[in-house]
PDB file of C-alpha atoms in Angstrom:
ATOM      1  CA  GLY A 852      21.386  55.710 -13.643  1.00 32.00           C
ATOM      2  CA  LEU A 853      22.934  53.152 -11.288  1.00 36.00           C
ATOM      3  CA  LEU A 854      23.926  55.889  -8.799  1.00 37.00           C
ATOM      4  CA  TRP A 855      20.392  57.302  -8.872  1.00 34.00           C
ATOM      5  CA  PHE A 856      18.909  53.827  -8.335  1.00 36.00           C
ATOM      6  CA  ILE A 857      21.182  53.069  -5.385  1.00 36.00           C
ATOM      7  CA  GLY A 858      20.632  56.514  -3.885  1.00 37.00           C
ATOM      8  CA  GLY A 859      16.897  56.068  -4.317  1.00 38.00           C
ATOM      9  CA  ALA A 860      16.983  53.193  -1.851  1.00 37.00           C
ATOM     10  CA  TYR A 861      17.913  55.536   0.941  1.00 39.00           C
ATOM     11  CA  VAL A 862      15.733  58.384  -0.244  1.00 43.00           C
ATOM     12  CA  VAL A 863      12.734  56.052   0.082  1.00 41.00           C
ATOM     13  CA  ASN A 864      14.037  54.636   3.357  1.00 43.00           C
ATOM     14  CA  PHE A 865      14.548  58.144   4.739  1.00 46.00           C
ATOM     15  CA  VAL A 866      11.093  59.384   3.704  1.00 49.00           C
ATOM     16  CA  VAL A 867       9.230  56.367   5.057  1.00 48.00           C
ATOM     17  CA  HIS A 868      11.011  56.318   8.394  1.00 49.00           C
ATOM     18  CA  PHE A 869      10.690  60.057   8.874  1.00 56.00           C
ATOM     19  CA  PHE A 870       6.946  59.815   8.202  1.00 58.00           C
ATOM     20  CA  PHE A 871       6.742  57.588  11.290  1.00 54.00           C
ATOM     21  CA  ARG A 872       8.308  60.288  13.428  1.00 57.00           C
ATOM     22  CA  LEU A 873       6.323  63.042  11.726  1.00 62.00           C
ATOM     23  CA  CYS A 874       3.063  61.426  12.845  1.00 63.00           C
ATOM     24  CA  GLY A 875       4.178  61.752  16.453  1.00 60.00           C
ATOM     25  CA  PHE A 876       5.162  65.376  15.865  1.00 62.00           C
ATOM     26  CA  LEU A 877       1.789  66.236  14.338  1.00 65.00           C
ATOM     27  CA  VAL A 878      -0.094  64.635  17.221  1.00 63.00           C
ATOM     28  CA  ALA A 879       2.044  66.394  19.834  1.00 63.00           C
ATOM     29  CA  PHE A 880       1.785  69.770  18.121  1.00 64.00           C
ATOM     30  CA  SER A 881      -1.978  69.520  17.504  1.00 66.00           C
ATOM     31  CA  VAL A 882      -2.905  68.384  21.011  1.00 61.00           C
ATOM     32  CA  ASP A 883      -0.655  71.008  22.560  1.00 61.00           C
ATOM     33  CA  SER A 884      -2.235  73.729  20.400  1.00 61.00           C
ATOM     34  CA  VAL A 885      -5.798  72.692  21.260  1.00 59.00           C
ATOM     35  CA  PHE A 886      -5.312  72.500  25.004  1.00 55.00           C
ATOM     36  CA  MET A 887      -2.801  75.236  25.658  1.00 53.00           C
ATOM     37  CA  ASN A 888      -3.674  77.932  23.089  1.00 56.00           C
ATOM     38  CA  SER A 889      -7.480  77.773  22.932  1.00 51.00           C
ATOM     39  CA  ASP A 890      -9.717  80.655  24.041  1.00 53.00           C
ATOM     40  CA  SER A 891     -11.073  78.829  27.075  1.00 49.00           C
ATOM     41  CA  SER A 892     -12.293  80.190  30.355  1.00 47.00           C
ATOM     42  CA  ARG A 893      -9.966  81.429  33.046  1.00 50.00           C
ATOM     43  CA  THR A 894     -10.721  78.389  35.231  1.00 53.00           C
ATOM     44  CA  SER A 895      -9.982  76.021  32.359  1.00 51.00           C
ATOM     45  CA  SER A 896      -6.724  77.834  31.583  1.00 54.00           C
ATOM     46  CA  ILE A 897      -5.608  77.668  35.193  1.00 57.00           C
ATOM     47  CA  LEU A 898      -6.477  73.972  35.337  1.00 55.00           C
ATOM     48  CA  MET A 899      -4.581  73.201  32.142  1.00 53.00           C
ATOM     49  CA  ASN A 900      -1.564  75.192  33.309  1.00 59.00           C
ATOM     50  CA  TYR A 901      -1.618  73.266  36.588  1.00 57.00           C
ATOM     51  CA  ILE A 902      -1.792  69.928  34.785  1.00 58.00           C
ATOM     52  CA  GLU A 903       0.910  71.042  32.379  1.00 57.00           C
ATOM     53  CA  SER A 904       3.286  72.057  35.163  1.00 61.00           C
ATOM     54  CA  TYR A 905       3.052  68.657  36.863  1.00 63.00           C
ATOM     55  CA  SER A 906       2.954  66.459  33.794  1.00 75.00           C
ATOM     56  CA  GLN A 907       6.121  67.479  31.994  1.00 81.00           C
ATOM     57  CA  VAL A 908       9.084  65.132  32.020  1.00 86.00           C
ATOM     58  CA  HIS A 909      12.309  67.098  31.853  1.00 88.00           C
ATOM     59  CA  ILE A 910      15.016  65.400  29.841  1.00 92.00           C
ATOM     60  CA  ASN A 911      18.151  65.207  31.968  1.00 94.00           C
ATOM     61  CA  PRO A 912      20.883  62.641  32.661  1.00 95.00           C
ATOM     62  CA  TYR A 913      18.613  60.788  35.100  1.00 94.00           C
ATOM     63  CA  THR A 914      15.698  60.397  32.679  1.00 94.00           C
ATOM     64  CA  ILE A 915      18.090  59.436  29.874  1.00 95.00           C
ATOM     65  CA  LEU A 916      19.655  56.778  32.092  1.00 96.00           C
ATOM     66  CA  LEU A 917      16.195  55.591  33.160  1.00 95.00           C
ATOM     67  CA  PHE A 918      15.106  55.280  29.522  1.00 93.00           C
ATOM     68  CA  PHE A 919      18.003  53.003  28.610  1.00 94.00           C
ATOM     69  CA  VAL A 920      17.744  51.001  31.859  1.00 95.00           C
ATOM     70  CA  ILE A 921      14.068  50.273  31.109  1.00 94.00           C
ATOM     71  CA  ASP A 922      14.917  49.406  27.512  1.00 93.00           C
ATOM     72  CA  HIS A 923      17.602  46.946  28.595  1.00 94.00           C
ATOM     73  CA  LEU A 924      15.343  45.438  31.244  1.00 95.00           C
ATOM     74  CA  LEU A 925      12.754  44.809  28.532  1.00 94.00           C
ATOM     75  CA  CYS A 926      15.458  43.169  26.404  1.00 94.00           C
ATOM     76  CA  TRP A 927      16.399  40.907  29.308  1.00 94.00           C
ATOM     77  CA  TYR A 928      12.724  40.162  29.921  1.00 94.00           C
ATOM     78  CA  VAL A 929      12.255  38.989  26.339  1.00 94.00           C
ATOM     79  CA  HIS A 930      15.503  37.030  26.442  1.00 92.00           C
ATOM     80  CA  PHE A 931      14.761  35.156  29.676  1.00 91.00           C
ATOM     81  CA  THR A 932      10.979  34.711  29.509  1.00 90.00           C
ATOM     82  CA  THR A 933      10.831  33.377  25.959  1.00 89.00           C
ATOM     83  CA  PRO A 934      12.136  29.989  24.839  1.00 89.00           C
ATOM     84  CA  SER A 935      15.128  31.630  23.197  1.00 90.00           C
ATOM     85  CA  VAL A 936      18.499  30.087  22.488  1.00 90.00           C
ATOM     86  CA  LYS A 937      20.859  30.997  25.340  1.00 88.00           C
ATOM     87  CA  LEU A 938      24.310  32.104  24.178  1.00 92.00           C
ATOM     88  CA  PRO A 939      27.650  31.789  25.993  1.00 93.00           C
ATOM     89  CA  ILE A 940      28.279  34.746  28.329  1.00 94.00           C
ATOM     90  CA  ARG A 941      31.131  36.202  26.259  1.00 94.00           C
ATOM     91  CA  LYS A 942      29.113  36.112  23.050  1.00 94.00           C
ATOM     92  CA  MET A 943      26.058  37.521  24.810  1.00 95.00           C
ATOM     93  CA  ILE A 944      28.107  40.468  26.090  1.00 95.00           C
ATOM     94  CA  SER A 945      29.276  41.132  22.524  1.00 95.00           C
ATOM     95  CA  HIS A 946      25.662  41.234  21.320  1.00 95.00           C
ATOM     96  CA  ILE A 947      24.663  43.583  24.155  1.00 95.00           C
ATOM     97  CA  VAL A 948      27.535  46.016  23.560  1.00 94.00           C
ATOM     98  CA  TRP A 949      27.242  45.975  19.783  1.00 92.00           C
ATOM     99  CA  GLY A 950      23.471  46.228  19.997  1.00 91.00           C
ATOM    100  CA  PHE A 951      23.770  49.409  22.053  1.00 91.00           C
ATOM    101  CA  VAL A 952      26.316  50.977  19.707  1.00 88.00           C
ATOM    102  CA  ASN A 953      24.303  50.092  16.612  1.00 87.00           C
ATOM    103  CA  THR A 954      20.695  50.653  17.654  1.00 87.00           C
ATOM    104  CA  LYS A 955      20.767  52.975  20.657  1.00 89.00           C
ATOM    105  CA  THR A 956      23.451  55.549  19.797  1.00 87.00           C
ATOM    106  CA  CYS A 957      21.142  57.685  17.648  1.00 85.00           C
ATOM    107  CA  THR A 958      18.537  57.815  20.416  1.00 89.00           C
ATOM    108  CA  LEU A 959      21.243  58.703  22.939  1.00 91.00           C
ATOM    109  CA  VAL A 960      22.485  61.587  20.783  1.00 91.00           C
ATOM    110  CA  LEU A 961      18.903  62.807  20.275  1.00 90.00           C
ATOM    111  CA  LEU A 962      18.137  62.800  24.011  1.00 93.00           C
ATOM    112  CA  LEU A 963      21.415  64.551  24.840  1.00 95.00           C
ATOM    113  CA  LEU A 964      20.641  67.310  22.329  1.00 94.00           C
ATOM    114  CA  LEU A 965      17.124  67.741  23.735  1.00 93.00           C
ATOM    115  CA  TRP A 966      18.507  67.859  27.279  1.00 95.00           C
ATOM    116  CA  LYS A 967      20.919  70.657  26.413  1.00 94.00           C
ATOM    117  CA  GLU A 968      18.034  72.632  24.853  1.00 93.00           C
ATOM    118  CA  ASN A 969      15.656  72.020  27.806  1.00 92.00           C
ATOM    119  CA  VAL A 970      13.037  70.188  25.729  1.00 89.00           C
ATOM    120  CA  THR A 971      10.328  68.515  27.834  1.00 86.00           C
ATOM    121  CA  ILE A 972       8.136  65.467  27.207  1.00 85.00           C
ATOM    122  CA  SER A 973       4.410  65.926  27.727  1.00 79.00           C
ATOM    123  CA  LEU A 974       2.835  62.923  29.459  1.00 81.00           C
ATOM    124  CA  PRO A 975      -0.797  63.964  28.683  1.00 77.00           C
ATOM    125  CA  ILE A 976       0.035  64.030  24.975  1.00 77.00           C
ATOM    126  CA  LEU A 977       1.633  60.588  25.123  1.00 80.00           C
ATOM    127  CA  ILE A 978      -1.346  59.201  27.066  1.00 82.00           C
ATOM    128  CA  LEU A 979      -3.880  60.700  24.646  1.00 80.00           C
ATOM    129  CA  ASP A 980      -1.827  59.452  21.719  1.00 79.00           C
ATOM    130  CA  TRP A 981      -1.752  55.943  23.167  1.00 85.00           C
ATOM    131  CA  TYR A 982      -5.413  55.786  24.252  1.00 85.00           C
ATOM    132  CA  PHE A 983      -6.931  57.159  21.051  1.00 84.00           C
ATOM    133  CA  LYS A 984      -4.244  55.697  18.722  1.00 83.00           C
ATOM    134  CA  LEU A 985      -3.729  59.175  17.290  1.00 77.00           C
ATOM    135  CA  SER A 986      -0.383  58.530  15.587  1.00 77.00           C
ATOM    136  CA  LEU A 987      -1.793  55.522  13.763  1.00 77.00           C
ATOM    137  CA  LYS A 988      -4.813  57.556  12.610  1.00 79.00           C
ATOM    138  CA  VAL A 989      -2.547  60.364  11.416  1.00 75.00           C
ATOM    139  CA  LEU A 990      -0.441  57.821   9.537  1.00 73.00           C
ATOM    140  CA  VAL A 991      -3.553  56.476   7.792  1.00 77.00           C
ATOM    141  CA  LEU A 992      -4.673  60.021   6.946  1.00 77.00           C
ATOM    142  CA  MET A 993      -1.269  60.946   5.523  1.00 72.00           C
ATOM    143  CA  SER A 994      -1.314  57.758   3.456  1.00 73.00           C
ATOM    144  CA  LYS A 995      -4.606  58.852   1.897  1.00 78.00           C
ATOM    145  CA  LEU A 996      -3.257  62.337   1.210  1.00 76.00           C
ATOM    146  CA  VAL A 997      -0.148  61.106  -0.626  1.00 69.00           C
ATOM    147  CA  GLY A 998      -2.149  58.478  -2.496  1.00 71.00           C
ATOM    148  CA  PHE A 999      -0.462  55.299  -1.286  1.00 65.00           C
ATOM    149  CA  PRO A1000      -0.018  53.475   2.049  1.00 67.00           C
ATOM    150  CA  LEU A1001       3.132  54.597   3.843  1.00 61.00           C
ATOM    151  CA  VAL A1002       3.465  51.454   5.937  1.00 67.00           C
ATOM    152  CA  THR A1003       2.996  48.141   4.143  1.00 73.00           C
ATOM    153  CA  LYS A1004       4.719  44.794   4.116  1.00 79.00           C
ATOM    154  CA  ALA A1005       5.514  45.374   0.447  1.00 82.00           C
ATOM    155  CA  MET A1006       7.219  48.717   1.143  1.00 80.00           C
ATOM    156  CA  PHE A1007       9.256  47.246   3.986  1.00 82.00           C
ATOM    157  CA  TYR A1008      10.344  44.322   1.812  1.00 89.00           C
ATOM    158  CA  HIS A1009      11.517  46.494  -1.085  1.00 86.00           C
ATOM    159  CA  THR A1010      13.214  49.210   0.980  1.00 82.00           C
ATOM    160  CA  HIS A1011      14.930  46.567   3.098  1.00 87.00           C
ATOM    161  CA  ARG A1012      16.085  44.678   0.033  1.00 90.00           C
ATOM    162  CA  MET A1013      17.394  47.915  -1.509  1.00 86.00           C
ATOM    163  CA  ALA A1014      19.387  48.470   1.677  1.00 85.00           C
ATOM    164  CA  HIS A1015      21.236  45.260   0.797  1.00 90.00           C
ATOM    165  CA  LEU A1016      22.307  46.518  -2.625  1.00 87.00           C
ATOM    166  CA  PRO A1017      26.056  46.416  -3.343  1.00 86.00           C
ATOM    167  CA  LYS A1018      27.907  49.594  -2.257  1.00 81.00           C
ATOM    168  CA  VAL A1019      24.860  50.749  -0.272  1.00 80.00           C
ATOM    169  CA  TYR A1020      25.050  47.721   2.027  1.00 86.00           C
ATOM    170  CA  GLU A1021      28.784  48.057   2.676  1.00 84.00           C
ATOM    171  CA  GLN A1022      28.479  51.731   3.629  1.00 80.00           C
ATOM    172  CA  ALA A1023      25.441  51.542   5.899  1.00 81.00           C
ATOM    173  CA  HIS A1024      23.183  48.562   6.592  1.00 86.00           C
ATOM    174  CA  LYS A1025      26.057  46.107   6.985  1.00 88.00           C
ATOM    175  CA  PHE A1026      26.728  47.756  10.352  1.00 87.00           C
ATOM    176  CA  HIS A1027      23.435  46.247  11.566  1.00 89.00           C
ATOM    177  CA  HIS A1028      24.565  42.823  10.322  1.00 91.00           C
ATOM    178  CA  TYR A1029      28.022  42.885  11.896  1.00 90.00           C
ATOM    179  CA  MET A1030      27.180  40.146  14.409  1.00 91.00           C
ATOM    180  CA  HIS A1031      26.238  36.675  13.233  1.00 91.00           C
ATOM    181  CA  GLY A1032      22.677  36.187  14.390  1.00 92.00           C
ATOM    182  CA  CYS A1033      20.881  38.628  16.670  1.00 93.00           C
ATOM    183  CA  THR A1034      19.203  39.023  20.047  1.00 94.00           C
ATOM    184  CA  SER A1035      16.561  41.290  21.540  1.00 93.00           C
ATOM    185  CA  PHE A1036      19.372  43.753  22.332  1.00 94.00           C
ATOM    186  CA  GLU A1037      19.880  44.413  18.627  1.00 90.00           C
ATOM    187  CA  ALA A1038      16.239  45.334  18.122  1.00 88.00           C
ATOM    188  CA  HIS A1039      15.343  48.849  17.126  1.00 78.00           C
ATOM    189  CA  ASN A1040      12.319  50.963  16.253  1.00 64.00           C
ATOM    190  CA  TYR A1041      13.050  50.530  12.567  1.00 57.00           C
ATOM    191  CA  GLY A1042      15.587  47.744  12.660  1.00 52.00           C
ATOM    192  CA  VAL A1043      18.516  49.706  11.283  1.00 61.00           C
ATOM    193  CA  GLY A1044      20.197  52.124  13.681  1.00 63.00           C
ATOM    194  CA  LEU A1045      23.628  53.679  13.234  1.00 66.00           C
ATOM    195  CA  PRO A1046      24.777  54.922  10.722  1.00 70.00           C
ATOM    196  CA  GLU A1047      21.563  54.848   8.662  1.00 74.00           C
ATOM    197  CA  GLU A1048      19.542  57.007  11.038  1.00 76.00           C
ATOM    198  CA  TRP A1049      21.776  60.027  11.492  1.00 77.00           C
ATOM    199  CA  GLY A1050      19.888  62.084   8.922  1.00 73.00           C
ATOM    200  CA  TYR A1051      16.416  61.826  10.343  1.00 71.00           C
ATOM    201  CA  THR A1052      17.709  61.809  13.921  1.00 81.00           C
ATOM    202  CA  LEU A1053      19.130  65.290  13.335  1.00 81.00           C
ATOM    203  CA  LEU A1054      15.914  66.424  11.639  1.00 78.00           C
ATOM    204  CA  GLU A1055      13.935  65.124  14.574  1.00 79.00           C
ATOM    205  CA  ALA A1056      16.170  67.025  16.982  1.00 86.00           C
ATOM    206  CA  ILE A1057      15.713  70.247  14.988  1.00 85.00           C
ATOM    207  CA  ILE A1058      11.903  69.949  15.010  1.00 82.00           C
ATOM    208  CA  SER A1059      11.701  69.016  18.710  1.00 84.00           C
ATOM    209  CA  ILE A1060      14.019  71.840  19.746  1.00 88.00           C
ATOM    210  CA  SER A1061      12.328  74.419  17.500  1.00 85.00           C
ATOM    211  CA  PHE A1062       8.806  73.735  18.824  1.00 80.00           C
ATOM    212  CA  ASN A1063       9.672  72.257  22.245  1.00 80.00           C
ATOM    213  CA  ILE A1064       7.505  69.195  21.607  1.00 78.00           C
ATOM    214  CA  THR A1065       7.890  65.511  22.332  1.00 78.00           C
ATOM    215  CA  PRO A1066      10.170  63.819  19.785  1.00 80.00           C
ATOM    216  CA  GLY A1067       8.289  61.599  17.374  1.00 75.00           C
ATOM    217  CA  THR A1068      10.533  58.636  18.070  1.00 78.00           C
ATOM    218  CA  LEU A1069       9.078  58.441  21.598  1.00 82.00           C
ATOM    219  CA  ASN A1070       5.415  58.291  20.604  1.00 79.00           C
ATOM    220  CA  PRO A1071       3.508  55.140  21.692  1.00 82.00           C
ATOM    221  CA  LEU A1072       3.159  53.762  18.153  1.00 79.00           C
ATOM    222  CA  ILE A1073       6.903  53.652  17.591  1.00 80.00           C
ATOM    223  CA  MET A1074       7.537  52.373  21.120  1.00 86.00           C
ATOM    224  CA  ALA A1075       5.145  49.496  20.367  1.00 86.00           C
ATOM    225  CA  TRP A1076       7.075  48.704  17.187  1.00 83.00           C
ATOM    226  CA  SER A1077      10.293  48.753  19.182  1.00 86.00           C
ATOM    227  CA  TRP A1078       8.793  46.289  21.657  1.00 89.00           C
ATOM    228  CA  ASN A1079       7.669  43.924  18.903  1.00 88.00           C
ATOM    229  CA  SER A1080      11.074  44.211  17.247  1.00 89.00           C
ATOM    230  CA  LYS A1081      12.674  42.657  20.337  1.00 92.00           C
ATOM    231  CA  PHE A1082      10.726  39.466  19.655  1.00 91.00           C
ATOM    232  CA  GLY A1083      11.530  39.628  15.955  1.00 90.00           C
ATOM    233  CA  HIS A1084      15.277  39.658  16.688  1.00 92.00           C
ATOM    234  CA  THR A1085      15.060  36.735  19.137  1.00 93.00           C
ATOM    235  CA  ASP A1086      16.321  33.265  18.237  1.00 93.00           C
ATOM    236  CA  PHE A1087      13.485  31.029  19.453  1.00 92.00           C
ATOM    237  CA  GLU A1088      14.129  27.385  20.257  1.00 90.00           C
ATOM    238  CA  GLY A1089      12.038  25.516  17.716  1.00 85.00           C
ATOM    239  CA  GLY A1090      11.131  28.811  16.097  1.00 84.00           C
ATOM    240  CA  ASP A1091      12.040  27.525  12.646  1.00 85.00           C
ATOM    241  CA  ASP A1092       9.087  25.136  12.850  1.00 85.00           C
ATOM    242  CA  VAL A1093       6.524  27.900  13.413  1.00 85.00           C
ATOM    243  CA  GLY A1094       8.060  30.802  11.470  1.00 87.00           C
ATOM    244  CA  ASP A1095       9.217  32.752  14.518  1.00 90.00           C
ATOM    245  CA  ASN A1096      12.860  32.848  13.420  1.00 92.00           C
ATOM    246  CA  HIS A1097      12.153  34.358  10.018  1.00 93.00           C
ATOM    247  CA  HIS A1098      13.918  37.653  10.760  1.00 92.00           C
ATOM    248  CA  HIS A1099      16.570  36.042  12.940  1.00 93.00           C
ATOM    249  CA  ASP A1100      17.469  33.813   9.992  1.00 94.00           C
ATOM    250  CA  HIS A1101      17.902  37.004   7.978  1.00 94.00           C
ATOM    251  CA  HIS A1102      20.718  37.889  10.403  1.00 94.00           C
ATOM    252  CA  THR A1103      22.405  34.526   9.851  1.00 94.00           C
ATOM    253  CA  ARG A1104      21.917  34.284   6.075  1.00 93.00           C
ATOM    254  CA  HIS A1105      21.972  38.082   5.461  1.00 92.00           C
ATOM    255  CA  ASN A1106      20.685  37.821   1.882  1.00 93.00           C
ATOM    256  CA  LYS A1107      17.431  35.995   2.716  1.00 95.00           C
ATOM    257  CA  ASN A1108      14.145  36.842   4.483  1.00 94.00           C
ATOM    258  CA  PHE A1109      13.839  40.564   3.745  1.00 93.00           C
ATOM    259  CA  GLY A1110      10.159  40.801   4.637  1.00 90.00           C
ATOM    260  CA  THR A1111       8.409  41.283   7.954  1.00 83.00           C
ATOM    261  CA  GLY A1112       4.993  40.174   9.125  1.00 77.00           C
ATOM    262  CA  GLY A1113       4.698  37.661   6.298  1.00 80.00           C
ATOM    263  CA  VAL A1114       6.662  35.566   3.819  1.00 89.00           C
ATOM    264  CA  LEU A1115       4.746  35.799   0.531  1.00 90.00           C
ATOM    265  CA  LEU A1116       7.022  38.380  -1.114  1.00 92.00           C
ATOM    266  CA  ASP A1117      10.155  36.495  -0.041  1.00 94.00           C
ATOM    267  CA  MET A1118       8.737  33.269  -1.411  1.00 94.00           C
ATOM    268  CA  TYR A1119       7.564  34.957  -4.624  1.00 92.00           C
ATOM    269  CA  PHE A1120      10.982  36.510  -5.350  1.00 93.00           C
ATOM    270  CA  ASP A1121      12.887  33.419  -4.141  1.00 94.00           C
ATOM    271  CA  THR A1122      14.557  35.281  -1.275  1.00 95.00           C
ATOM    272  CA  ASN A1123      13.064  33.147   1.504  1.00 95.00           C
ATOM    273  CA  THR A1124      15.089  30.512   3.320  1.00 93.00           C
ATOM    274  CA  LYS A1125      12.416  28.034   2.170  1.00 92.00           C
ATOM    275  CA  ASN A1126      10.887  29.242  -1.080  1.00 92.00           C
ATOM    276  CA  ASN A1127       8.562  26.354  -1.931  1.00 92.00           C
ATOM    277  CA  GLU A1128       6.911  25.776   1.456  1.00 93.00           C
ATOM    278  CA  TYR A1129       6.993  27.624   4.762  1.00 93.00           C
ATOM    279  CA  VAL A1130       5.177  26.993   8.037  1.00 90.00           C
ATOM    280  CA  MET A1131       4.072  29.987  10.080  1.00 88.00           C
ATOM    281  CA  CYS A1132       1.229  31.518  12.047  1.00 82.00           C
ATOM    282  CA  PRO A1133      -0.212  34.468  10.060  1.00 71.00           C
ATOM    283  CA  PHE A1134      -1.851  35.936  13.164  1.00 66.00           C
ATOM    284  CA  HIS A1135       1.118  35.790  15.564  1.00 64.00           C
ATOM    285  CA  PHE A1136       4.029  36.198  13.162  1.00 64.00           C
ATOM    286  CA  GLY A1137       7.234  36.263  15.202  1.00 67.00           C
ATOM    287  CA  ARG A1138       5.336  35.568  18.442  1.00 75.00           C
ATOM    288  CA  CYS A1139       3.903  32.071  17.915  1.00 79.00           C
ATOM    289  CA  SER A1140       6.357  30.527  20.382  1.00 73.00           C
ATOM    290  CA  VAL A1141       4.891  32.640  23.200  1.00 76.00           C
ATOM    291  CA  SER A1142       1.244  32.639  22.047  1.00 73.00           C
ATOM    292  CA  GLU A1143      -1.421  30.335  23.447  1.00 69.00           C
ATOM    293  CA  ASN A1144      -3.726  30.753  20.453  1.00 71.00           C
ATOM    294  CA  CYS A1145      -1.347  30.034  17.614  1.00 78.00           C
ATOM    295  CA  CYS A1146      -2.820  28.613  14.401  1.00 82.00           C
ATOM    296  CA  LEU A1147      -0.146  27.145  12.172  1.00 86.00           C
ATOM    297  CA  TYR A1148      -0.463  27.174   8.398  1.00 89.00           C
ATOM    298  CA  SER A1149       1.622  25.543   5.717  1.00 91.00           C
ATOM    299  CA  ILE A1150       2.159  27.960   2.826  1.00 92.00           C
ATOM    300  CA  LYS A1151       3.016  26.315  -0.491  1.00 94.00           C
ATOM    301  CA  LYS A1152       4.081  28.135  -3.619  1.00 93.00           C
ATOM    302  CA  ILE A1153       2.771  26.699  -6.872  1.00 91.00           C
ATOM    303  CA  GLU A1154       4.161  27.944 -10.178  1.00 86.00           C
ATOM    304  CA  LYS A1155       2.528  27.108 -13.481  1.00 82.00           C
ATOM    305  CA  GLU A1156       4.907  27.476 -16.385  1.00 77.00           C
ATOM    306  CA  ALA A1157       3.876  28.681 -19.800  1.00 70.00           C
ATOM    307  CA  GLU A1158       5.377  27.576 -23.082  1.00 70.00           C
ATOM    308  CA  GLY A1159       9.063  28.365 -23.318  1.00 68.00           C
ATOM    309  CA  GLY A1160       9.729  27.685 -19.645  1.00 64.00           C
ATOM    310  CA  THR A1161       8.759  31.120 -18.336  1.00 66.00           C
ATOM    311  CA  THR A1162       6.646  31.358 -15.194  1.00 64.00           C
ATOM    312  CA  ALA A1163       3.118  32.434 -16.089  1.00 71.00           C
ATOM    313  CA  LEU A1164       1.314  32.254 -12.761  1.00 85.00           C
ATOM    314  CA  THR A1165       2.313  31.945  -9.122  1.00 89.00           C
ATOM    315  CA  THR A1166      -0.263  30.988  -6.498  1.00 90.00           C
ATOM    316  CA  PHE A1167      -0.024  30.319  -2.770  1.00 92.00           C
ATOM    317  CA  VAL A1168      -1.997  27.609  -0.994  1.00 93.00           C
ATOM    318  CA  PHE A1169      -2.650  27.930   2.751  1.00 91.00           C
ATOM    319  CA  THR A1170      -3.252  24.668   4.634  1.00 92.00           C
ATOM    320  CA  LYS A1171      -4.198  24.870   8.312  1.00 89.00           C
ATOM    321  CA  LEU A1172      -2.077  22.544  10.451  1.00 86.00           C
ATOM    322  CA  SER A1173      -3.365  23.290  13.960  1.00 73.00           C
TER     323      SER A1173
END
């Protein structure tokens, strides 16, 4: 029973994370089928073939290098343009190197495999996906089909907390917590990286290679999450006063602050760094330090005990501070 429970943590983690990628696959495959395989006129076919020929990004060493250069430039941008705590050079180099090994290796392996198999990335599909928010709509549709939301703060909290279970943590997620604290360079699409992502990275490679379609991990929805994750892993100066360091404190305490985008579950289960009262901005969680329209709220947990000392009711009171 214990083995099944521990294994279930990563079964759930695997399914949820792969659903993210699957949305990108479905969008890429559907759009490609509509535009390239429809019974349209000869003029339309010629036009689409022309657009297709000049809008494909071939994965090669240059594009792979460009991808990681842009990613690191974005990390530096977040690090230098936000009021983040500046580390000594030697420690910063350690975070950069370890961050690449932990959170970028899986993406590197994926891109190398796609390069060897001549898989191309379709820019029109990525643009349509971004403009019409197709991946997000597919994710909502799939949630309705399976009967429960696939992306919720509650699901993230529980799967993340299961990743910290004894034995499971030592064999996988602890790799992401090797460094004390974190920086934007340790941010990832899903916040885990090597070795937890090998399974669905290989599945993603198989699907992309089999159908020659854009890998799901590169769709705009996941890229946006990756961008936001860079702020979430930043140690903001004064961020403790506005809730911006909630996830960073998870990387210093390791067994606290499992949630993302909110603190209610952490406070309810007593896994928050401050369980009785926490100050944050519900609308700019993790970005209040760089937001001009930040409204701070004090969140207080009130527990009413029943007879016998057991907790009967837990309520949260929001008080606007600014």
